[in-house]
mmCIF file of N, CA and C in Angstrom:
data_model
loop_
_atom_site.group_PDB
_atom_site.id
_atom_site.type_symbol
_atom_site.label_atom_id
_atom_site.label_comp_id
_atom_site.label_asym_id
_atom_site.label_seq_id
_atom_site.Cartn_x
_atom_site.Cartn_y
_atom_site.Cartn_z
ATOM 1 N N MET A 1 -142.207 -22.548 -77.410
ATOM 2 C CA MET A 1 -142.341 -23.358 -78.603
ATOM 3 C C MET A 1 -143.604 -24.203 -78.532
ATOM 4 N N LEU A 2 -143.838 -24.846 -77.401
ATOM 5 C CA LEU A 2 -145.043 -25.654 -77.216
ATOM 6 C C LEU A 2 -145.864 -25.075 -76.074
ATOM 7 N N ASP A 3 -147.176 -25.187 -76.187
ATOM 8 C CA ASP A 3 -148.068 -24.767 -75.112
ATOM 9 C C ASP A 3 -147.925 -25.773 -73.983
ATOM 10 N N SER A 4 -147.196 -25.409 -72.958
ATOM 11 C CA SER A 4 -146.913 -26.362 -71.877
ATOM 12 C C SER A 4 -148.155 -26.736 -71.084
ATOM 13 N N ALA A 5 -149.242 -25.974 -71.219
ATOM 14 C CA ALA A 5 -150.480 -26.322 -70.524
ATOM 15 C C ALA A 5 -151.043 -27.642 -71.047
ATOM 16 N N ALA A 6 -150.682 -28.021 -72.269
ATOM 17 C CA ALA A 6 -151.187 -29.258 -72.862
ATOM 18 C C ALA A 6 -150.303 -30.463 -72.530
ATOM 19 N N LEU A 7 -149.192 -30.229 -71.825
ATOM 20 C CA LEU A 7 -148.309 -31.316 -71.429
ATOM 21 C C LEU A 7 -148.720 -31.844 -70.062
ATOM 22 N N THR A 8 -148.545 -33.131 -69.844
ATOM 23 C CA THR A 8 -148.936 -33.773 -68.596
ATOM 24 C C THR A 8 -147.697 -34.355 -67.918
ATOM 25 N N ALA A 9 -147.559 -34.049 -66.636
ATOM 26 C CA ALA A 9 -146.406 -34.569 -65.888
ATOM 27 C C ALA A 9 -146.501 -36.079 -65.750
ATOM 28 N N ILE A 10 -145.349 -36.746 -65.859
ATOM 29 C CA ILE A 10 -145.257 -38.184 -65.635
ATOM 30 C C ILE A 10 -144.977 -38.377 -64.151
ATOM 31 N N ARG A 11 -145.899 -39.003 -63.436
ATOM 32 C CA ARG A 11 -145.759 -39.192 -61.995
ATOM 33 C C ARG A 11 -144.479 -39.967 -61.683
ATOM 34 N N GLY A 12 -143.710 -39.440 -60.755
ATOM 35 C CA GLY A 12 -142.498 -40.114 -60.310
ATOM 36 C C GLY A 12 -141.308 -39.956 -61.245
ATOM 37 N N ALA A 13 -141.430 -39.104 -62.284
ATOM 38 C CA ALA A 13 -140.340 -38.961 -63.255
ATOM 39 C C ALA A 13 -139.176 -38.142 -62.714
ATOM 40 N N GLY A 14 -139.401 -37.371 -61.673
ATOM 41 C CA GLY A 14 -138.317 -36.576 -61.107
ATOM 42 C C GLY A 14 -138.095 -35.285 -61.871
ATOM 43 N N THR A 15 -136.951 -34.679 -61.628
ATOM 44 C CA THR A 15 -136.611 -33.388 -62.221
ATOM 45 C C THR A 15 -135.649 -33.585 -63.383
ATOM 46 N N SER A 16 -135.857 -32.833 -64.440
ATOM 47 C CA SER A 16 -134.968 -32.898 -65.595
ATOM 48 C C SER A 16 -133.758 -31.999 -65.385
ATOM 49 N N HIS A 17 -132.623 -32.469 -65.822
ATOM 50 C CA HIS A 17 -131.394 -31.669 -65.780
ATOM 51 C C HIS A 17 -130.814 -31.521 -67.168
ATOM 52 N N GLY A 18 -131.671 -31.564 -68.183
ATOM 53 C CA GLY A 18 -131.228 -31.419 -69.563
ATOM 54 C C GLY A 18 -131.387 -32.717 -70.327
ATOM 55 N N ALA A 19 -131.225 -32.623 -71.625
ATOM 56 C CA ALA A 19 -131.383 -33.797 -72.492
ATOM 57 C C ALA A 19 -130.139 -33.949 -73.364
ATOM 58 N N HIS A 20 -129.716 -35.169 -73.542
ATOM 59 C CA HIS A 20 -128.610 -35.470 -74.450
ATOM 60 C C HIS A 20 -129.231 -35.986 -75.742
ATOM 61 N N LEU A 21 -129.059 -35.244 -76.813
ATOM 62 C CA LEU A 21 -129.667 -35.606 -78.089
ATOM 63 C C LEU A 21 -128.595 -35.929 -79.114
ATOM 64 N N LEU A 22 -128.852 -36.947 -79.901
ATOM 65 C CA LEU A 22 -127.955 -37.324 -80.989
ATOM 66 C C LEU A 22 -128.745 -37.328 -82.282
ATOM 67 N N ALA A 23 -128.116 -36.927 -83.358
ATOM 68 C CA ALA A 23 -128.754 -36.997 -84.665
ATOM 69 C C ALA A 23 -128.836 -38.450 -85.104
ATOM 70 N N ASP A 24 -129.909 -38.784 -85.771
ATOM 71 C CA ASP A 24 -130.090 -40.128 -86.317
ATOM 72 C C ASP A 24 -129.207 -40.246 -87.558
ATOM 73 N N PRO A 25 -128.190 -41.107 -87.553
ATOM 74 C CA PRO A 25 -127.274 -41.196 -88.695
ATOM 75 C C PRO A 25 -127.952 -41.700 -89.967
ATOM 76 N N ALA A 26 -129.144 -42.263 -89.855
ATOM 77 C CA ALA A 26 -129.860 -42.740 -91.037
ATOM 78 C C ALA A 26 -130.554 -41.593 -91.774
ATOM 79 N N ARG A 27 -130.607 -40.416 -91.174
ATOM 80 C CA ARG A 27 -131.280 -39.266 -91.793
ATOM 81 C C ARG A 27 -130.293 -38.410 -92.568
ATOM 82 N N ASP A 28 -130.774 -37.885 -93.690
ATOM 83 C CA ASP A 28 -130.005 -36.935 -94.490
ATOM 84 C C ASP A 28 -130.419 -35.543 -94.026
ATOM 85 N N LEU A 29 -129.619 -34.923 -93.161
ATOM 86 C CA LEU A 29 -129.988 -33.634 -92.594
ATOM 87 C C LEU A 29 -129.894 -32.495 -93.601
ATOM 88 N N ALA A 30 -129.405 -32.765 -94.807
ATOM 89 C CA ALA A 30 -129.444 -31.769 -95.877
ATOM 90 C C ALA A 30 -130.840 -31.703 -96.494
ATOM 91 N N ASP A 31 -131.656 -32.730 -96.269
ATOM 92 C CA ASP A 31 -133.027 -32.773 -96.781
ATOM 93 C C ASP A 31 -133.934 -32.109 -95.746
ATOM 94 N N PRO A 32 -134.643 -31.019 -96.113
ATOM 95 C CA PRO A 32 -135.466 -30.301 -95.141
ATOM 96 C C PRO A 32 -136.512 -31.178 -94.452
ATOM 97 N N ALA A 33 -137.128 -32.098 -95.162
ATOM 98 C CA ALA A 33 -138.156 -32.957 -94.554
ATOM 99 C C ALA A 33 -137.545 -33.883 -93.503
ATOM 100 N N GLN A 34 -136.400 -34.461 -93.815
ATOM 101 C CA GLN A 34 -135.750 -35.352 -92.855
ATOM 102 C C GLN A 34 -135.191 -34.571 -91.668
ATOM 103 N N ARG A 35 -134.691 -33.372 -91.940
ATOM 104 C CA ARG A 35 -134.184 -32.519 -90.861
ATOM 105 C C ARG A 35 -135.340 -32.143 -89.929
ATOM 106 N N TRP A 36 -136.511 -31.818 -90.487
ATOM 107 C CA TRP A 36 -137.685 -31.464 -89.688
ATOM 108 C C TRP A 36 -138.102 -32.642 -88.804
ATOM 109 N N THR A 37 -138.095 -33.850 -89.360
ATOM 110 C CA THR A 37 -138.432 -35.038 -88.581
ATOM 111 C C THR A 37 -137.448 -35.202 -87.431
ATOM 112 N N GLN A 38 -136.171 -34.952 -87.681
ATOM 113 C CA GLN A 38 -135.150 -35.048 -86.630
ATOM 114 C C GLN A 38 -135.431 -34.032 -85.524
ATOM 115 N N VAL A 39 -135.808 -32.820 -85.897
ATOM 116 C CA VAL A 39 -136.122 -31.785 -84.912
ATOM 117 C C VAL A 39 -137.312 -32.212 -84.055
ATOM 118 N N LEU A 40 -138.362 -32.724 -84.684
ATOM 119 C CA LEU A 40 -139.544 -33.165 -83.943
ATOM 120 C C LEU A 40 -139.192 -34.287 -82.966
ATOM 121 N N GLN A 41 -138.371 -35.227 -83.404
ATOM 122 C CA GLN A 41 -137.960 -36.311 -82.509
ATOM 123 C C GLN A 41 -137.159 -35.773 -81.330
ATOM 124 N N GLY A 42 -136.336 -34.784 -81.580
ATOM 125 C CA GLY A 42 -135.559 -34.176 -80.494
ATOM 126 C C GLY A 42 -136.453 -33.491 -79.476
ATOM 127 N N ILE A 43 -137.468 -32.769 -79.957
ATOM 128 C CA ILE A 43 -138.386 -32.094 -79.043
ATOM 129 C C ILE A 43 -139.161 -33.118 -78.210
ATOM 130 N N GLU A 44 -139.587 -34.198 -78.844
ATOM 131 C CA GLU A 44 -140.273 -35.264 -78.100
ATOM 132 C C GLU A 44 -139.367 -35.827 -77.014
ATOM 133 N N GLN A 45 -138.090 -36.063 -77.345
ATOM 134 C CA GLN A 45 -137.148 -36.616 -76.368
ATOM 135 C C GLN A 45 -136.918 -35.648 -75.218
ATOM 136 N N ILE A 46 -136.829 -34.355 -75.523
ATOM 137 C CA ILE A 46 -136.653 -33.349 -74.471
ATOM 138 C C ILE A 46 -137.847 -33.378 -73.521
ATOM 139 N N ALA A 47 -139.056 -33.487 -74.083
ATOM 140 C CA ALA A 47 -140.257 -33.546 -73.238
ATOM 141 C C ALA A 47 -140.236 -34.788 -72.350
ATOM 142 N N LEU A 48 -139.876 -35.924 -72.929
ATOM 143 C CA LEU A 48 -139.814 -37.149 -72.133
ATOM 144 C C LEU A 48 -138.751 -37.049 -71.049
ATOM 145 N N ASP A 49 -137.584 -36.497 -71.392
ATOM 146 C CA ASP A 49 -136.521 -36.318 -70.403
ATOM 147 C C ASP A 49 -136.959 -35.350 -69.312
ATOM 148 N N GLY A 50 -137.851 -34.422 -69.669
ATOM 149 C CA GLY A 50 -138.371 -33.466 -68.702
ATOM 150 C C GLY A 50 -139.493 -34.038 -67.852
ATOM 151 N N GLY A 51 -139.872 -35.289 -68.130
ATOM 152 C CA GLY A 51 -140.894 -35.937 -67.329
ATOM 153 C C GLY A 51 -142.304 -35.528 -67.699
ATOM 154 N N VAL A 52 -142.546 -35.212 -68.984
ATOM 155 C CA VAL A 52 -143.892 -34.835 -69.416
ATOM 156 C C VAL A 52 -144.301 -35.638 -70.641
ATOM 157 N N THR A 53 -145.581 -35.810 -70.817
ATOM 158 C CA THR A 53 -146.124 -36.453 -72.011
ATOM 159 C C THR A 53 -147.013 -35.458 -72.738
ATOM 160 N N GLY A 54 -147.342 -35.762 -73.971
ATOM 161 C CA GLY A 54 -148.230 -34.920 -74.765
ATOM 162 C C GLY A 54 -147.521 -34.158 -75.861
ATOM 163 N N ALA A 55 -146.186 -34.154 -75.866
ATOM 164 C CA ALA A 55 -145.453 -33.393 -76.877
ATOM 165 C C ALA A 55 -145.725 -33.930 -78.278
ATOM 166 N N GLU A 56 -145.808 -35.240 -78.419
ATOM 167 C CA GLU A 56 -146.053 -35.822 -79.742
ATOM 168 C C GLU A 56 -147.369 -35.298 -80.315
ATOM 169 N N ARG A 57 -148.400 -35.249 -79.488
ATOM 170 C CA ARG A 57 -149.706 -34.755 -79.935
ATOM 171 C C ARG A 57 -149.614 -33.283 -80.341
ATOM 172 N N LEU A 58 -148.893 -32.470 -79.562
ATOM 173 C CA LEU A 58 -148.751 -31.051 -79.881
ATOM 174 C C LEU A 58 -147.944 -30.831 -81.158
ATOM 175 N N LEU A 59 -146.913 -31.649 -81.356
ATOM 176 C CA LEU A 59 -146.044 -31.475 -82.517
ATOM 177 C C LEU A 59 -146.758 -31.784 -83.827
ATOM 178 N N GLN A 60 -147.814 -32.574 -83.780
ATOM 179 C CA GLN A 60 -148.561 -32.890 -84.993
ATOM 180 C C GLN A 60 -149.223 -31.657 -85.578
ATOM 181 N N HIS A 61 -149.387 -30.611 -84.777
ATOM 182 C CA HIS A 61 -150.060 -29.392 -85.236
ATOM 183 C C HIS A 61 -149.087 -28.289 -85.649
ATOM 184 N N LEU A 62 -147.796 -28.514 -85.482
ATOM 185 C CA LEU A 62 -146.815 -27.517 -85.908
ATOM 186 C C LEU A 62 -146.634 -27.579 -87.417
ATOM 187 N N PRO A 63 -146.670 -26.443 -88.088
ATOM 188 C CA PRO A 63 -146.438 -26.473 -89.533
ATOM 189 C C PRO A 63 -144.964 -26.744 -89.837
ATOM 190 N N ALA A 64 -144.719 -27.580 -90.808
ATOM 191 C CA ALA A 64 -143.334 -27.856 -91.226
ATOM 192 C C ALA A 64 -142.793 -26.638 -91.948
ATOM 193 N N PRO A 65 -141.481 -26.423 -91.867
ATOM 194 C CA PRO A 65 -140.895 -25.301 -92.597
ATOM 195 C C PRO A 65 -140.966 -25.563 -94.106
ATOM 196 N N PRO A 66 -140.917 -24.498 -94.916
ATOM 197 C CA PRO A 66 -140.946 -24.697 -96.359
ATOM 198 C C PRO A 66 -139.694 -25.439 -96.825
ATOM 199 N N PRO A 67 -139.783 -26.162 -97.948
ATOM 200 C CA PRO A 67 -138.616 -26.872 -98.465
ATOM 201 C C PRO A 67 -137.484 -25.895 -98.776
ATOM 202 N N GLY A 68 -136.275 -26.370 -98.605
ATOM 203 C CA GLY A 68 -135.103 -25.554 -98.898
ATOM 204 C C GLY A 68 -134.874 -25.425 -100.396
ATOM 205 N N PRO A 69 -133.918 -24.614 -100.794
ATOM 206 C CA PRO A 69 -133.637 -24.435 -102.219
ATOM 207 C C PRO A 69 -133.241 -25.755 -102.895
ATOM 208 N N GLY A 70 -133.775 -25.976 -104.061
ATOM 209 C CA GLY A 70 -133.431 -27.173 -104.824
ATOM 210 C C GLY A 70 -134.143 -28.425 -104.360
ATOM 211 N N ARG A 71 -135.093 -28.298 -103.430
ATOM 212 C CA ARG A 71 -135.806 -29.479 -102.918
ATOM 213 C C ARG A 71 -137.269 -29.431 -103.319
#
């Protein structure tokens, strides 16, 4: 999903054993734009839990999915 060569290890962060992610209850996940923002935040959290930085910068270049029907 992301070019891991652009990610930088956080010194002393240790080894990741997975990430626990929760949906932001303030977001309307039926809205494609808000759902996309939630996905991006989850990917950033996974990268941080994995002890790496740079995911936010990489995610800025991912194209958002097209709007869903009726949006």
